[in-house]
mmCIF file of C-alpha atoms and ligand atoms in Angstrom:
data_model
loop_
_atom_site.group_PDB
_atom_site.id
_atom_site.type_symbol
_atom_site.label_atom_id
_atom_site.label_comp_id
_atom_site.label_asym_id
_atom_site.label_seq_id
_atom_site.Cartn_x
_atom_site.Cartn_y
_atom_site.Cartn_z
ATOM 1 C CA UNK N 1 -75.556 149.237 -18.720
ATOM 2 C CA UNK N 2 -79.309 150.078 -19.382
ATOM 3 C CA UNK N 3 -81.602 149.722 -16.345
ATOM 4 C CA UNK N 4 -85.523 150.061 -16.042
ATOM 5 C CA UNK N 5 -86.533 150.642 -12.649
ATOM 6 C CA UNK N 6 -90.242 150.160 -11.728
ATOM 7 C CA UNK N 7 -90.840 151.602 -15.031
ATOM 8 C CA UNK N 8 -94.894 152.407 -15.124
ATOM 9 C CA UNK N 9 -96.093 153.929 -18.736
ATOM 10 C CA UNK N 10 -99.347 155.357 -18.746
ATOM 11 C CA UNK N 11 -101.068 156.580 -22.230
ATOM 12 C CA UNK N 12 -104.188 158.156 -23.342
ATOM 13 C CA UNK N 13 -105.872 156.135 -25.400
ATOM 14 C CA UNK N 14 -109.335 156.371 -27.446
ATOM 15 C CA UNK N 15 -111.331 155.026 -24.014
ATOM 16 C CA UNK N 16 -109.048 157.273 -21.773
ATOM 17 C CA UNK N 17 -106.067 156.236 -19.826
ATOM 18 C CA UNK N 18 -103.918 153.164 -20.567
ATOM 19 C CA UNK N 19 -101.938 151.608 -18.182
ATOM 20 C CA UNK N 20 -99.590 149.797 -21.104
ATOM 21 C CA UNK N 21 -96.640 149.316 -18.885
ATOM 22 C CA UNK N 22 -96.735 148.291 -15.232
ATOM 23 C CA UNK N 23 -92.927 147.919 -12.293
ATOM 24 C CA UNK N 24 -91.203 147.004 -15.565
ATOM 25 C CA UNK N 25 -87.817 146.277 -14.031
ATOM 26 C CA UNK N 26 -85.158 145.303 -16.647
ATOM 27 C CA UNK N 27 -81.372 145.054 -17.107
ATOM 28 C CA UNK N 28 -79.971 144.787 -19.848
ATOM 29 C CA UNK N 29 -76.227 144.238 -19.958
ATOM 30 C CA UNK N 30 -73.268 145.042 -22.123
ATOM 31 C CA UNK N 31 -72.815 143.230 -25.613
ATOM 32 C CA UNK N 32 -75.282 141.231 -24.800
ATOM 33 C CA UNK N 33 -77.824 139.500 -27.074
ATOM 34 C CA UNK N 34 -81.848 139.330 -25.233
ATOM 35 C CA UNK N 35 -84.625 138.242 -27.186
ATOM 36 C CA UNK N 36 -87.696 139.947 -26.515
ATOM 37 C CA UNK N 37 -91.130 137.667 -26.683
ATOM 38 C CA UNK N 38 -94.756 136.953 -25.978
ATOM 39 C CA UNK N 39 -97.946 136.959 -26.906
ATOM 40 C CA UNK N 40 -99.556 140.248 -29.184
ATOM 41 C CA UNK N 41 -100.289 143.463 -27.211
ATOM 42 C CA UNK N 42 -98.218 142.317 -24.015
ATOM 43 C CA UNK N 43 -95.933 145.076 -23.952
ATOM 44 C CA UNK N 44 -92.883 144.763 -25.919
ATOM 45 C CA UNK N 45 -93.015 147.849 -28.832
ATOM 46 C CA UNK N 46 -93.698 149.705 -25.661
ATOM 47 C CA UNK N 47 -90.875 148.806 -23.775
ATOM 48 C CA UNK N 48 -88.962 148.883 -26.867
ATOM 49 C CA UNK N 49 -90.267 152.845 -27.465
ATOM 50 C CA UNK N 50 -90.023 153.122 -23.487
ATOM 51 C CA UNK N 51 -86.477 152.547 -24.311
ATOM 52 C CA UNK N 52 -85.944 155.142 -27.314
ATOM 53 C CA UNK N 53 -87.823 157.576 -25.279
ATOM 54 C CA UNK N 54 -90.956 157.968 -27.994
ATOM 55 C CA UNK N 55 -93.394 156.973 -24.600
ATOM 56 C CA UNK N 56 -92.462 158.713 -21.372
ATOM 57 C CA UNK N 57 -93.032 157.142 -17.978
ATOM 58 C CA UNK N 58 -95.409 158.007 -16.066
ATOM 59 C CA UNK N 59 -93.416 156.247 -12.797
ATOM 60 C CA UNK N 60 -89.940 154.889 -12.291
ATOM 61 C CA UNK N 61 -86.032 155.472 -13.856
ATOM 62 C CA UNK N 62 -84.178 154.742 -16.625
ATOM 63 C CA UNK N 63 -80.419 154.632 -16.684
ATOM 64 C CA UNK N 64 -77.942 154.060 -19.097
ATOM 65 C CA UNK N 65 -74.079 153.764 -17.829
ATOM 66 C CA UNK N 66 -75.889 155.274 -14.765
ATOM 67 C CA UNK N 67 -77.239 158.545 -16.003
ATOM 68 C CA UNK N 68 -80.637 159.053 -15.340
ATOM 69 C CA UNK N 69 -82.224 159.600 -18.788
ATOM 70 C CA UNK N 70 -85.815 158.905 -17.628
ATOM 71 C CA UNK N 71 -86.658 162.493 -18.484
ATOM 72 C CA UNK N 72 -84.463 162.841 -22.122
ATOM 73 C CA UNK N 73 -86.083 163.100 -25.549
ATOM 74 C CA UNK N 74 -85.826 160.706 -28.204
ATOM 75 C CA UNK N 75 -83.036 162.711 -30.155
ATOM 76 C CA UNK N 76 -80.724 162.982 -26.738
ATOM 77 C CA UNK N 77 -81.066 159.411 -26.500
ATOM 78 C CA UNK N 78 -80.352 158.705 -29.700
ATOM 79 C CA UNK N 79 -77.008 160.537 -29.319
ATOM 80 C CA UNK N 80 -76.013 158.889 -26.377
ATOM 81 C CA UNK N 81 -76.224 155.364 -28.504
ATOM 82 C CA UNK N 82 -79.442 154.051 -28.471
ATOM 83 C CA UNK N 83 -80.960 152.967 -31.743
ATOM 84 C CA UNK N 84 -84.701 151.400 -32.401
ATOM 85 C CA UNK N 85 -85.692 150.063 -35.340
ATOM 86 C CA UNK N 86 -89.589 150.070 -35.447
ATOM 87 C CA UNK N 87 -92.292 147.533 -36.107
ATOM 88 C CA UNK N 88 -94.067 149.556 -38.431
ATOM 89 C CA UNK N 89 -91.281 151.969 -39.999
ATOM 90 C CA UNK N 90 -92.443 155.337 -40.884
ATOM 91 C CA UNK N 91 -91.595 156.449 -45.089
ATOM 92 C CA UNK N 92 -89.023 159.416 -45.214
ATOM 93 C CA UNK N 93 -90.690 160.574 -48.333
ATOM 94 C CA UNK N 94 -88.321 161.837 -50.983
ATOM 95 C CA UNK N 95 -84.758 160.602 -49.481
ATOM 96 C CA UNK N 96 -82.551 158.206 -51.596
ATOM 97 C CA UNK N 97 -81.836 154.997 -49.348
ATOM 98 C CA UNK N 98 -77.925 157.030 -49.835
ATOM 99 C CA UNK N 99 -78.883 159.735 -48.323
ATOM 100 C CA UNK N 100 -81.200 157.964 -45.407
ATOM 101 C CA UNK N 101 -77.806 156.090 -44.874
ATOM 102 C CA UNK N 102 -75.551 158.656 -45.238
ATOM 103 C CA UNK N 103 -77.435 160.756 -42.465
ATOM 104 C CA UNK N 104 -77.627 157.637 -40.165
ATOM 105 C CA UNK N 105 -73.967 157.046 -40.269
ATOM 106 C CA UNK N 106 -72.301 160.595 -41.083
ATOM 107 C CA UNK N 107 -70.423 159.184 -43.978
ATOM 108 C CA UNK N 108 -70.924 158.567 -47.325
ATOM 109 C CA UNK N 109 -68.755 156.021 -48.035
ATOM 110 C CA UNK N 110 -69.918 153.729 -50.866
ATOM 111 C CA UNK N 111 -68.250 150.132 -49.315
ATOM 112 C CA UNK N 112 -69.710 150.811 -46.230
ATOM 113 C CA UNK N 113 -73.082 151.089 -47.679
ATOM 114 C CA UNK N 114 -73.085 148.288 -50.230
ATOM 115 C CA UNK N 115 -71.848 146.414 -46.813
ATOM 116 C CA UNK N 116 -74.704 147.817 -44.930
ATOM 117 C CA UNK N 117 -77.811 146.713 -47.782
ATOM 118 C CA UNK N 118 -75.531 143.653 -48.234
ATOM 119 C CA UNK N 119 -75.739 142.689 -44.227
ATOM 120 C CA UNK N 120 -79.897 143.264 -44.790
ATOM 121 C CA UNK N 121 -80.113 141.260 -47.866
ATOM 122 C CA UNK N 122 -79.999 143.882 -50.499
ATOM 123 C CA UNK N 123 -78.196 144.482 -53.243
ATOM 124 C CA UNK N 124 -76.970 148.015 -53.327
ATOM 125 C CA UNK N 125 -76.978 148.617 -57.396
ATOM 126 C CA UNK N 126 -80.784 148.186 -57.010
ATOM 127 C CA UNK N 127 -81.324 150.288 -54.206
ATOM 128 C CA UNK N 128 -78.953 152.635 -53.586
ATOM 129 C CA UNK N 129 -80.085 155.994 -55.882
ATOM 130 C CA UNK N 130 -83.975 154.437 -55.136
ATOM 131 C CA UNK N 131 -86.138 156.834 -53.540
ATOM 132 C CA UNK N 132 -87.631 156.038 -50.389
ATOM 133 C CA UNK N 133 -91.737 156.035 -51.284
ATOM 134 C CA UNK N 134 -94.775 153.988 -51.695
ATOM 135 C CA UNK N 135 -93.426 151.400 -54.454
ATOM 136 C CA UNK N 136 -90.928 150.038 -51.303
ATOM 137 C CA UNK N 137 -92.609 147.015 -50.037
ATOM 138 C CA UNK N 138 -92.993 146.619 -45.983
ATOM 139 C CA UNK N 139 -89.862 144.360 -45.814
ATOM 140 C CA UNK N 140 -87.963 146.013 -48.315
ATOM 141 C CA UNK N 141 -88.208 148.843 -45.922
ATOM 142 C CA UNK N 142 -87.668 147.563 -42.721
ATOM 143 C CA UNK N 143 -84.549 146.276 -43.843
ATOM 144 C CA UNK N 144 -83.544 149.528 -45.034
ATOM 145 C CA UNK N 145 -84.010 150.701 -41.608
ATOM 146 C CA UNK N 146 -82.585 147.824 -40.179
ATOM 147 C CA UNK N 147 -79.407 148.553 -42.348
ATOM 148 C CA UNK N 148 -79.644 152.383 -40.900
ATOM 149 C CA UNK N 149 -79.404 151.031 -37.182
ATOM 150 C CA UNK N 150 -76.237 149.080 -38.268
ATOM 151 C CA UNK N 151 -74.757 152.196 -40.173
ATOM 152 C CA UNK N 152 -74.479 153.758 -36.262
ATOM 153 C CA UNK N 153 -72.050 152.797 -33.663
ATOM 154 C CA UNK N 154 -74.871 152.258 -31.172
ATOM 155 C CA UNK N 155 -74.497 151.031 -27.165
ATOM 156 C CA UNK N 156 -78.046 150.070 -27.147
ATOM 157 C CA UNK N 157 -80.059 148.660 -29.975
ATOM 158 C CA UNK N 158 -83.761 147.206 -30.296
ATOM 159 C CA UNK N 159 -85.188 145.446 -33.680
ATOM 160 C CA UNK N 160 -88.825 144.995 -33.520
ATOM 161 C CA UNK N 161 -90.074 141.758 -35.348
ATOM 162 C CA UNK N 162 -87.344 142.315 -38.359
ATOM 163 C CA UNK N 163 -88.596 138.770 -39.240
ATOM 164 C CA UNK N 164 -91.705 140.577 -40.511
ATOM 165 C CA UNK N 165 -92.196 140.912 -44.801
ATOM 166 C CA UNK N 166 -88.215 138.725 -45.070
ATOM 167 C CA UNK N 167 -87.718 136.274 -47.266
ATOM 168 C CA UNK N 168 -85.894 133.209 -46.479
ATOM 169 C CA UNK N 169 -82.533 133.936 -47.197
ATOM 170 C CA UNK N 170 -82.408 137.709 -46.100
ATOM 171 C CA UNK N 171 -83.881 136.286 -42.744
ATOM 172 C CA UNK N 172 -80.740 133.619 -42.546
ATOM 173 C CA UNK N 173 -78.369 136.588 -43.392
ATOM 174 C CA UNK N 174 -80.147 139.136 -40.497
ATOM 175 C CA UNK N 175 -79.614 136.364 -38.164
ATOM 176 C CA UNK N 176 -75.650 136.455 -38.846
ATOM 177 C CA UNK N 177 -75.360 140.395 -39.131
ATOM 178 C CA UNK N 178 -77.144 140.434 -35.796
ATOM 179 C CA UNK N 179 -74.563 137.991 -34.239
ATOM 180 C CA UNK N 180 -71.651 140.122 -36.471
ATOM 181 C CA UNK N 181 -73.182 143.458 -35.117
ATOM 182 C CA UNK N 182 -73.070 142.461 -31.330
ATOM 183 C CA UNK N 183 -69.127 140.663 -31.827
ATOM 184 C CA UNK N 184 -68.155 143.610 -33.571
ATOM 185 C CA UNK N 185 -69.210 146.606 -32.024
ATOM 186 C CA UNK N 186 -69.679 145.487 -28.383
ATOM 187 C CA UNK N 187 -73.482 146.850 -29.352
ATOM 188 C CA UNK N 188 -76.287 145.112 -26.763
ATOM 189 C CA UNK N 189 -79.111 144.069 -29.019
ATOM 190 C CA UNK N 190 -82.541 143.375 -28.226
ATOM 191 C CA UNK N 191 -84.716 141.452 -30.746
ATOM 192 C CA UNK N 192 -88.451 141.237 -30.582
ATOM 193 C CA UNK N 193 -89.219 138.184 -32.179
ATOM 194 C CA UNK N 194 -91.586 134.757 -31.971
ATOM 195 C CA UNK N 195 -88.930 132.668 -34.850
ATOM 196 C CA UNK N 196 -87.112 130.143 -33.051
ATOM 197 C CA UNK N 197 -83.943 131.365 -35.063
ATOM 198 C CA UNK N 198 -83.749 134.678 -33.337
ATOM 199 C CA UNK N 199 -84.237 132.958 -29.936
ATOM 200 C CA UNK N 200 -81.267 130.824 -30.730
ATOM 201 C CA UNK N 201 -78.677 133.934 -30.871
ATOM 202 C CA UNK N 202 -80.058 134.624 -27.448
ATOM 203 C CA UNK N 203 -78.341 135.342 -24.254
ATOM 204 C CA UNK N 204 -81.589 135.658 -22.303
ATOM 205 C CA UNK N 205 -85.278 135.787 -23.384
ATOM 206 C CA UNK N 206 -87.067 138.206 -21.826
ATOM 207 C CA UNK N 207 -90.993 137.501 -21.555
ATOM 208 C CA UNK N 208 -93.246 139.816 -21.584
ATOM 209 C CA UNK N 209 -97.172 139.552 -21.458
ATOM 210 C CA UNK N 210 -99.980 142.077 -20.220
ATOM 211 C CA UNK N 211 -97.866 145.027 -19.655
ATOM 212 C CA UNK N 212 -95.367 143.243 -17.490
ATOM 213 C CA UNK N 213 -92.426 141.318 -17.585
ATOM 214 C CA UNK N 214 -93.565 137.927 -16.935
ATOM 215 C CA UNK N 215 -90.009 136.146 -16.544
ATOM 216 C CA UNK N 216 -86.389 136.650 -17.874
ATOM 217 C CA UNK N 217 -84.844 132.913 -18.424
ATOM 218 C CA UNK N 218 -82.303 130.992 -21.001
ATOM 219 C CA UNK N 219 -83.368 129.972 -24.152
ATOM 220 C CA UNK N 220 -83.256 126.659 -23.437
ATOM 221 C CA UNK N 221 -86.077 126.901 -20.851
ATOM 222 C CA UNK N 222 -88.047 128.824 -23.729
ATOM 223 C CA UNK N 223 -86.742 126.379 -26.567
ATOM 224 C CA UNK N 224 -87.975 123.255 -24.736
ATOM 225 C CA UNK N 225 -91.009 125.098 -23.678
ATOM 226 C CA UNK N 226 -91.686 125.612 -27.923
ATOM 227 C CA UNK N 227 -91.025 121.864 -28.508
ATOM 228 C CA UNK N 228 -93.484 120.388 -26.077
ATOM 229 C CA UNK N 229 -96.320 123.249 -26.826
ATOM 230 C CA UNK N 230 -95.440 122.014 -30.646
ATOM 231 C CA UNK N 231 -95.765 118.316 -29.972
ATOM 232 C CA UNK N 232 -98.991 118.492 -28.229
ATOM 233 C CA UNK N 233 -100.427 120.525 -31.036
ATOM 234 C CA UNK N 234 -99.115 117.969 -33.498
ATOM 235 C CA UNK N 235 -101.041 114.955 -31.115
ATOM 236 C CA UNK N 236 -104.098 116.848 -30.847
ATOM 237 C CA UNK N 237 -104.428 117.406 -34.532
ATOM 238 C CA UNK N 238 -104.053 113.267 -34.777
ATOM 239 C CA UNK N 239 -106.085 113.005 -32.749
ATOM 240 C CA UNK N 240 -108.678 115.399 -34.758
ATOM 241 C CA UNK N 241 -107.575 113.616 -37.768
ATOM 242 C CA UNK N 242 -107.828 109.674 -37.361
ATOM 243 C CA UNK N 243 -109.172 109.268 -33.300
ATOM 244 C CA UNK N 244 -112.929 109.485 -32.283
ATOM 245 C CA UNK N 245 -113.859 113.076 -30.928
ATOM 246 C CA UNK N 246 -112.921 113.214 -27.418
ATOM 247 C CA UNK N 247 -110.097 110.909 -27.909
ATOM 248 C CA UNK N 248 -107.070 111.202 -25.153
ATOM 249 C CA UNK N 249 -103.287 112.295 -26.387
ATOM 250 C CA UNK N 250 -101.073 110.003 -25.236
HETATM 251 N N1 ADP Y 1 -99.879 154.824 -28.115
HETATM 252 C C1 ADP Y 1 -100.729 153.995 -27.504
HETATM 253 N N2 ADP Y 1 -101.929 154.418 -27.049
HETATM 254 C C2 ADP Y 1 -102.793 153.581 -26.439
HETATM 255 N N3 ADP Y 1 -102.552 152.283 -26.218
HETATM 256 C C3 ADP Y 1 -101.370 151.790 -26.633
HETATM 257 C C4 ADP Y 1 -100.402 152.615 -27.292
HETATM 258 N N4 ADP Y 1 -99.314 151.852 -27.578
HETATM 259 C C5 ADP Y 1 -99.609 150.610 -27.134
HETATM 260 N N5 ADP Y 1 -100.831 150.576 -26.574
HETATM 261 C C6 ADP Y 1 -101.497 149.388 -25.992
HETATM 262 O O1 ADP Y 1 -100.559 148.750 -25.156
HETATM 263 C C7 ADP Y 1 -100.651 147.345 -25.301
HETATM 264 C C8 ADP Y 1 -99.293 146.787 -25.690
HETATM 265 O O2 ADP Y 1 -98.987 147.131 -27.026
HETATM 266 P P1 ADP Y 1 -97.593 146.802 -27.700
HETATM 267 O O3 ADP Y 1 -96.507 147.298 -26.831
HETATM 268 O O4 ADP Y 1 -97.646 147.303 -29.093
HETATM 269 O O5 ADP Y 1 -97.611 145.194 -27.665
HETATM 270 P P2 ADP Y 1 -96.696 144.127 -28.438
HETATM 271 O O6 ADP Y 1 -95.595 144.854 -29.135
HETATM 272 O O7 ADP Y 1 -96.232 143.189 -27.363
HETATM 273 O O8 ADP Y 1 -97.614 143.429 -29.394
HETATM 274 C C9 ADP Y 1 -101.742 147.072 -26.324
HETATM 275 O O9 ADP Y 1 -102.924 146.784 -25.659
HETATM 276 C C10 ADP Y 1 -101.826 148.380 -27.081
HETATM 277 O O10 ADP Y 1 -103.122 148.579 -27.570
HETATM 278 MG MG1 MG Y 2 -95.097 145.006 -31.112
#
């Protein structure tokens, strides 16, 4: 459904160019669920905005349902159905979380935005007539976004870290409305995300790591892969803890 084909991305940065993205070949298939992960600065907001069209290749294709939309603007891309919800979201100064949710889903139907905040953990009579500004905390308005991304009937649709700022029990309801959004609406969804949660609604994990995707495997492979990195930490801090310095894990 959406391809990357030898996708390079090449950006000037404050020590001149950046190669940030190098032969990024990806596919990502219909109503399908891919968790995006590794380690900070590999590459994944820039796929991500590779994606949305806010960084423009400097080599390769994109497709989506076989169009070739390597060379189409953010907005154009946004009409044809793909949707990115951002690490850092920017503040739309002076909108009313209505109105940012109104424009996002061209109605203004009430239900369908107390569903919306509900889906992101908030409770509309709080937030509805609040105006997006400063006094919004960084979770508090990344799920508003999130809940923005939901409001549209999108094909393609990328959440960057929306672990990030969430509380406990908003995170456990984000985790259904991501499994609700892709059974509903036939939407793909890509997560970025390190929580073992998000890697469990997975169809594939996609790894990426300097500027390249380093493999695309189950979550199994990736679970068990947490579980022994996690066990050997635990034996080396015993180790730290009770053993002489140089003792062995066994
Ligand atoms: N606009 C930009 N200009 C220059 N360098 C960038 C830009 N965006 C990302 N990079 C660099 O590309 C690399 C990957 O960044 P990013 O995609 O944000 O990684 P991740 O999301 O995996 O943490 C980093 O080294 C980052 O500094
Ligand atoms: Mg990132």
């Amino acid at each position: 459904m959406l391809n990357m084909i030898n996708v390079d991305v090449t950006l000037e940065g404050d020590e001149g160019q950046v190669e940030v993205l190098k032969e990024i070949n990806l596919t990502l298939e219909e109503k399908k669920i891919y968790v995006m992960t590794g380690p900070n600065g590999g590459g994944k907001s820039s796929i991500a905005k590779t994606i949305m069209g806010i960084y423009q290749p400097s080599g390769g294709q994109i497709l989506l349902d076989g169009m070739d939309i390597t060379n189409k603007g953010i907005t154009e891309r946004a009409r044809l159905g793909i949707g990115y919800a951002f690490q850092m979201p920017p503040r739309f100064k002076g909108m009313k979380v209505r109105d940012m949710l109104t424009l996002a889903s061209g109605s203004a139907n009430l239900a369908n935005q107390c569903d919306l905040l509900y889906d992101v953990g908030l409770c509309s009579q709080d937030y509805l007539d609040r105006e997006i500004n400063a006094s919004f905390s960084g979770g508090e308005l990344k799920r508003i976004e999130i809940a923005s991304i939901l409001a549209r009937n999108l094909k393609v649709a990328v959440f960057d870290e929306p672990e990030a700022g969430i509380d406990l029990w908003s995170f456990q309801k984000l985790t259904e409305t991501f499994e609700n959004l892709n059974a509903k609406h036939n939407t793909t969804i890509v997560i970025i995300s390190h929580q073992e949660r998000i890697l469990r609604l997975a169809d594939q994990v996609i790894v990426v790591a300097n500027g390249m995707i380093d493999e695309i495997t189950g979550k199994e492979e990736i679970l068990s892969e947490i579980e022994r990195l996690d066990s050997e930490c635990r034996c080396r801090q015993d180790c730290i803890k009770g053993g002489p310095e140089n003792a062995e894990c066994n």
